[in-house]
Amino acid sequence: MTHFGEQVVDAAMAWVGTPFHAQASVRGVGCDCKGLIAGVARDLNRVEAESWAAQLADYDIGRVPVGQLRLGLQELFDAVEGEAQAGDILLLRIGARLQHLAIHAGQGPQGPEMIHCWSRGVMQVIRCPIGQYWQVESAWRWRAA
């Protein structure tokens, strides 16, 4: 794990327990998967925070504009060749659709873990194993500041 990757995971862990709230990004109050990443970027004083929030400000839950999502990732992060590392942004496929974002949290007792905000079930930011349900389509690394 890189030093910056550790900082990303630590910042994301501070969001654990934040309730799900569509299109929000306020730690302890509410966020969605995109808002978690924008909030972590903001907590780390990264320029990605405002760009990311602005690019995806009007997306609709369940209808994420994949082209816009990919464009935002390409403009703000570097595509990961090989294995994702702690702190990387994960683009996840749920069923047939690319529609979810998470932060790679490193290795846990059951394998790789992620931190994400899920609109179903617990409806809050959690850290959990990536597991078979979550299909990682691609990983994206923060650029040097």
PDB file of C-alpha atoms in Angstrom:
ATOM      1  CA  MET A   1       0.000   0.000   0.000  1.00  0.00           C
ATOM      2  CA  THR A   2       1.370   3.398  -0.936  1.00  0.00           C
ATOM      3  CA  HIS A   3       1.448   6.227   1.570  1.00  0.00           C
ATOM      4  CA  PHE A   4      -1.212   8.097  -0.395  1.00  0.00           C
ATOM      5  CA  GLY A   5      -3.280   4.912  -0.696  1.00  0.00           C
ATOM      6  CA  GLU A   6      -3.203   4.667   3.116  1.00  0.00           C
ATOM      7  CA  GLN A   7      -4.382   8.275   3.362  1.00  0.00           C
ATOM      8  CA  VAL A   8      -7.279   7.563   0.998  1.00  0.00           C
ATOM      9  CA  VAL A   9      -8.344   4.485   2.985  1.00  0.00           C
ATOM     10  CA  ASP A  10      -8.041   6.361   6.296  1.00  0.00           C
ATOM     11  CA  ALA A  11     -10.113   9.253   4.926  1.00  0.00           C
ATOM     12  CA  ALA A  12     -12.726   6.836   3.540  1.00  0.00           C
ATOM     13  CA  MET A  13     -12.920   4.977   6.868  1.00  0.00           C
ATOM     14  CA  ALA A  14     -13.972   8.254   8.507  1.00  0.00           C
ATOM     15  CA  TRP A  15     -17.101   8.075   6.299  1.00  0.00           C
ATOM     16  CA  VAL A  16     -18.136   4.583   7.504  1.00  0.00           C
ATOM     17  CA  GLY A  17     -21.629   4.822   8.969  1.00  0.00           C
ATOM     18  CA  THR A  18     -22.609   7.860   6.882  1.00  0.00           C
ATOM     19  CA  PRO A  19     -26.182   7.208   5.697  1.00  0.00           C
ATOM     20  CA  PHE A  20     -27.050   6.808   2.035  1.00  0.00           C
ATOM     21  CA  HIS A  21     -28.484   9.962   0.506  1.00  0.00           C
ATOM     22  CA  ALA A  22     -28.669  10.326  -3.281  1.00  0.00           C
ATOM     23  CA  GLN A  23     -26.390  13.004  -4.752  1.00  0.00           C
ATOM     24  CA  ALA A  24     -25.077  14.079  -1.330  1.00  0.00           C
ATOM     25  CA  SER A  25     -21.495  14.296  -0.093  1.00  0.00           C
ATOM     26  CA  VAL A  26     -21.472  15.298   3.597  1.00  0.00           C
ATOM     27  CA  ARG A  27     -19.583  13.028   6.001  1.00  0.00           C
ATOM     28  CA  GLY A  28     -21.825  11.819   8.822  1.00  0.00           C
ATOM     29  CA  VAL A  29     -24.927  13.269   7.150  1.00  0.00           C
ATOM     30  CA  GLY A  30     -25.329  11.555   3.784  1.00  0.00           C
ATOM     31  CA  CYS A  31     -23.681  10.467   0.541  1.00  0.00           C
ATOM     32  CA  ASP A  32     -23.953   8.094  -2.372  1.00  0.00           C
ATOM     33  CA  CYS A  33     -21.133   6.164  -4.060  1.00  0.00           C
ATOM     34  CA  LYS A  34     -19.995   9.153  -6.123  1.00  0.00           C
ATOM     35  CA  GLY A  35     -20.415  11.512  -3.166  1.00  0.00           C
ATOM     36  CA  LEU A  36     -18.160   9.295  -1.046  1.00  0.00           C
ATOM     37  CA  ILE A  37     -15.328   9.647  -3.556  1.00  0.00           C
ATOM     38  CA  ALA A  38     -15.891  13.387  -3.950  1.00  0.00           C
ATOM     39  CA  GLY A  39     -15.972  13.745  -0.154  1.00  0.00           C
ATOM     40  CA  VAL A  40     -12.766  11.778   0.355  1.00  0.00           C
ATOM     41  CA  ALA A  41     -11.103  13.932  -2.316  1.00  0.00           C
ATOM     42  CA  ARG A  42     -12.350  17.030  -0.504  1.00  0.00           C
ATOM     43  CA  ASP A  43     -11.084  15.713   2.859  1.00  0.00           C
ATOM     44  CA  LEU A  44      -7.652  15.218   1.262  1.00  0.00           C
ATOM     45  CA  ASN A  45      -7.706  18.697  -0.335  1.00  0.00           C
ATOM     46  CA  ARG A  46      -7.644  17.209  -3.817  1.00  0.00           C
ATOM     47  CA  VAL A  47      -8.820  19.108  -6.888  1.00  0.00           C
ATOM     48  CA  GLU A  48     -10.781  16.042  -7.988  1.00  0.00           C
ATOM     49  CA  ALA A  49     -13.430  16.833  -5.378  1.00  0.00           C
ATOM     50  CA  GLU A  50     -15.137  19.671  -7.211  1.00  0.00           C
ATOM     51  CA  SER A  51     -14.493  18.350 -10.715  1.00  0.00           C
ATOM     52  CA  TRP A  52     -15.911  14.936  -9.860  1.00  0.00           C
ATOM     53  CA  ALA A  53     -18.988  16.365  -8.168  1.00  0.00           C
ATOM     54  CA  ALA A  54     -19.635  18.756 -11.047  1.00  0.00           C
ATOM     55  CA  GLN A  55     -19.236  16.154 -13.780  1.00  0.00           C
ATOM     56  CA  LEU A  56     -21.769  13.795 -12.252  1.00  0.00           C
ATOM     57  CA  ALA A  57     -24.064  16.266 -10.504  1.00  0.00           C
ATOM     58  CA  ASP A  58     -27.208  15.262 -12.365  1.00  0.00           C
ATOM     59  CA  TYR A  59     -26.933  11.496 -12.642  1.00  0.00           C
ATOM     60  CA  ASP A  60     -29.913   9.390 -11.644  1.00  0.00           C
ATOM     61  CA  ILE A  61     -29.569   6.372  -9.352  1.00  0.00           C
ATOM     62  CA  GLY A  62     -29.878   3.220 -11.449  1.00  0.00           C
ATOM     63  CA  ARG A  63     -29.292   5.185 -14.649  1.00  0.00           C
ATOM     64  CA  VAL A  64     -25.677   6.223 -14.344  1.00  0.00           C
ATOM     65  CA  PRO A  65     -24.531   7.665 -17.682  1.00  0.00           C
ATOM     66  CA  VAL A  66     -21.663   5.263 -18.294  1.00  0.00           C
ATOM     67  CA  GLY A  67     -20.017   7.481 -20.922  1.00  0.00           C
ATOM     68  CA  GLN A  68     -19.999  10.432 -18.548  1.00  0.00           C
ATOM     69  CA  LEU A  69     -18.764   8.228 -15.718  1.00  0.00           C
ATOM     70  CA  ARG A  70     -15.873   6.876 -17.802  1.00  0.00           C
ATOM     71  CA  LEU A  71     -14.990  10.352 -19.045  1.00  0.00           C
ATOM     72  CA  GLY A  72     -14.828  11.634 -15.480  1.00  0.00           C
ATOM     73  CA  LEU A  73     -12.622   8.741 -14.427  1.00  0.00           C
ATOM     74  CA  GLN A  74     -10.298   9.201 -17.426  1.00  0.00           C
ATOM     75  CA  GLU A  75      -9.947  12.938 -16.852  1.00  0.00           C
ATOM     76  CA  LEU A  76      -9.253  12.719 -13.125  1.00  0.00           C
ATOM     77  CA  PHE A  77      -7.548   9.371 -12.518  1.00  0.00           C
ATOM     78  CA  ASP A  78      -5.110   7.005 -14.240  1.00  0.00           C
ATOM     79  CA  ALA A  79      -6.344   3.591 -15.360  1.00  0.00           C
ATOM     80  CA  VAL A  80      -4.685   0.826 -13.346  1.00  0.00           C
ATOM     81  CA  GLU A  81      -2.794  -1.805 -15.292  1.00  0.00           C
ATOM     82  CA  GLY A  82      -2.652  -4.973 -13.214  1.00  0.00           C
ATOM     83  CA  GLU A  83      -3.963  -5.359  -9.674  1.00  0.00           C
ATOM     84  CA  ALA A  84      -5.793  -2.623  -7.851  1.00  0.00           C
ATOM     85  CA  GLN A  85      -4.216  -1.312  -4.659  1.00  0.00           C
ATOM     86  CA  ALA A  86      -5.627   0.212  -1.517  1.00  0.00           C
ATOM     87  CA  GLY A  87      -6.929   3.699  -2.242  1.00  0.00           C
ATOM     88  CA  ASP A  88      -7.739   3.023  -5.901  1.00  0.00           C
ATOM     89  CA  ILE A  89     -11.210   3.862  -7.221  1.00  0.00           C
ATOM     90  CA  LEU A  90     -13.158   0.812  -8.405  1.00  0.00           C
ATOM     91  CA  LEU A  91     -15.758   0.897 -11.168  1.00  0.00           C
ATOM     92  CA  LEU A  92     -18.158  -1.962 -10.491  1.00  0.00           C
ATOM     93  CA  ARG A  93     -20.628  -3.844 -12.623  1.00  0.00           C
ATOM     94  CA  ILE A  94     -23.823  -4.946 -10.935  1.00  0.00           C
ATOM     95  CA  GLY A  95     -25.490  -7.498 -13.151  1.00  0.00           C
ATOM     96  CA  ALA A  96     -25.074  -6.226 -16.702  1.00  0.00           C
ATOM     97  CA  ARG A  97     -24.644  -2.555 -15.798  1.00  0.00           C
ATOM     98  CA  LEU A  98     -21.653  -0.440 -14.860  1.00  0.00           C
ATOM     99  CA  GLN A  99     -23.201   1.601 -12.117  1.00  0.00           C
ATOM    100  CA  HIS A 100     -21.269   1.640  -8.855  1.00  0.00           C
ATOM    101  CA  LEU A 101     -18.073   3.135  -7.441  1.00  0.00           C
ATOM    102  CA  ALA A 102     -16.023   2.097  -4.434  1.00  0.00           C
ATOM    103  CA  ILE A 103     -12.605   2.636  -2.878  1.00  0.00           C
ATOM    104  CA  HIS A 104     -10.265  -0.354  -2.635  1.00  0.00           C
ATOM    105  CA  ALA A 105      -9.506  -0.783   1.075  1.00  0.00           C
ATOM    106  CA  GLY A 106      -6.668  -3.314   0.888  1.00  0.00           C
ATOM    107  CA  GLN A 107      -6.599  -6.875   2.130  1.00  0.00           C
ATOM    108  CA  GLY A 108      -8.923  -8.060   4.864  1.00  0.00           C
ATOM    109  CA  PRO A 109      -9.339 -11.464   6.520  1.00  0.00           C
ATOM    110  CA  GLN A 110     -11.466 -12.722   3.598  1.00  0.00           C
ATOM    111  CA  GLY A 111      -9.455 -11.128   0.788  1.00  0.00           C
ATOM    112  CA  PRO A 112      -9.644  -7.718  -0.897  1.00  0.00           C
ATOM    113  CA  GLU A 113     -12.044  -5.235   0.683  1.00  0.00           C
ATOM    114  CA  MET A 114     -13.723  -2.038  -0.420  1.00  0.00           C
ATOM    115  CA  ILE A 115     -15.373   0.978   1.155  1.00  0.00           C
ATOM    116  CA  HIS A 116     -18.574   2.093  -0.533  1.00  0.00           C
ATOM    117  CA  CYS A 117     -22.018   3.544  -0.003  1.00  0.00           C
ATOM    118  CA  TRP A 118     -24.797   1.215  -0.992  1.00  0.00           C
ATOM    119  CA  SER A 119     -28.390   2.244  -1.629  1.00  0.00           C
ATOM    120  CA  ARG A 120     -29.734  -1.180  -0.668  1.00  0.00           C
ATOM    121  CA  GLY A 121     -29.576  -3.235   2.502  1.00  0.00           C
ATOM    122  CA  VAL A 122     -27.605  -1.312   5.130  1.00  0.00           C
ATOM    123  CA  MET A 123     -27.979   1.984   3.210  1.00  0.00           C
ATOM    124  CA  GLN A 124     -24.780   3.541   4.521  1.00  0.00           C
ATOM    125  CA  VAL A 125     -21.033   3.649   3.938  1.00  0.00           C
ATOM    126  CA  ILE A 126     -19.492   0.307   4.863  1.00  0.00           C
ATOM    127  CA  ARG A 127     -16.229  -1.602   4.519  1.00  0.00           C
ATOM    128  CA  CYS A 128     -16.774  -5.111   3.196  1.00  0.00           C
ATOM    129  CA  PRO A 129     -15.141  -7.891   1.170  1.00  0.00           C
ATOM    130  CA  ILE A 130     -15.313  -7.317  -2.559  1.00  0.00           C
ATOM    131  CA  GLY A 131     -16.688 -10.842  -3.050  1.00  0.00           C
ATOM    132  CA  GLN A 132     -18.379 -12.402  -6.059  1.00  0.00           C
ATOM    133  CA  TYR A 133     -21.404 -10.092  -6.142  1.00  0.00           C
ATOM    134  CA  TRP A 134     -19.211  -7.100  -6.941  1.00  0.00           C
ATOM    135  CA  GLN A 135     -17.713  -7.370 -10.417  1.00  0.00           C
ATOM    136  CA  VAL A 136     -14.748  -5.004 -10.666  1.00  0.00           C
ATOM    137  CA  GLU A 137     -14.714  -3.717 -14.237  1.00  0.00           C
ATOM    138  CA  SER A 138     -11.742  -1.388 -13.821  1.00  0.00           C
ATOM    139  CA  ALA A 139      -9.611   0.378 -11.242  1.00  0.00           C
ATOM    140  CA  TRP A 140      -8.402   3.962 -11.290  1.00  0.00           C
ATOM    141  CA  ARG A 141      -5.482   5.501  -9.413  1.00  0.00           C
ATOM    142  CA  TRP A 142      -5.246   9.024  -8.056  1.00  0.00           C
ATOM    143  CA  ARG A 143      -2.731  11.162  -9.910  1.00  0.00           C
ATOM    144  CA  ALA A 144       0.191  12.743  -8.089  1.00  0.00           C
ATOM    145  CA  ALA A 145      -0.863  16.044  -6.552  1.00  0.00           C
TER     146      ALA A 145
END
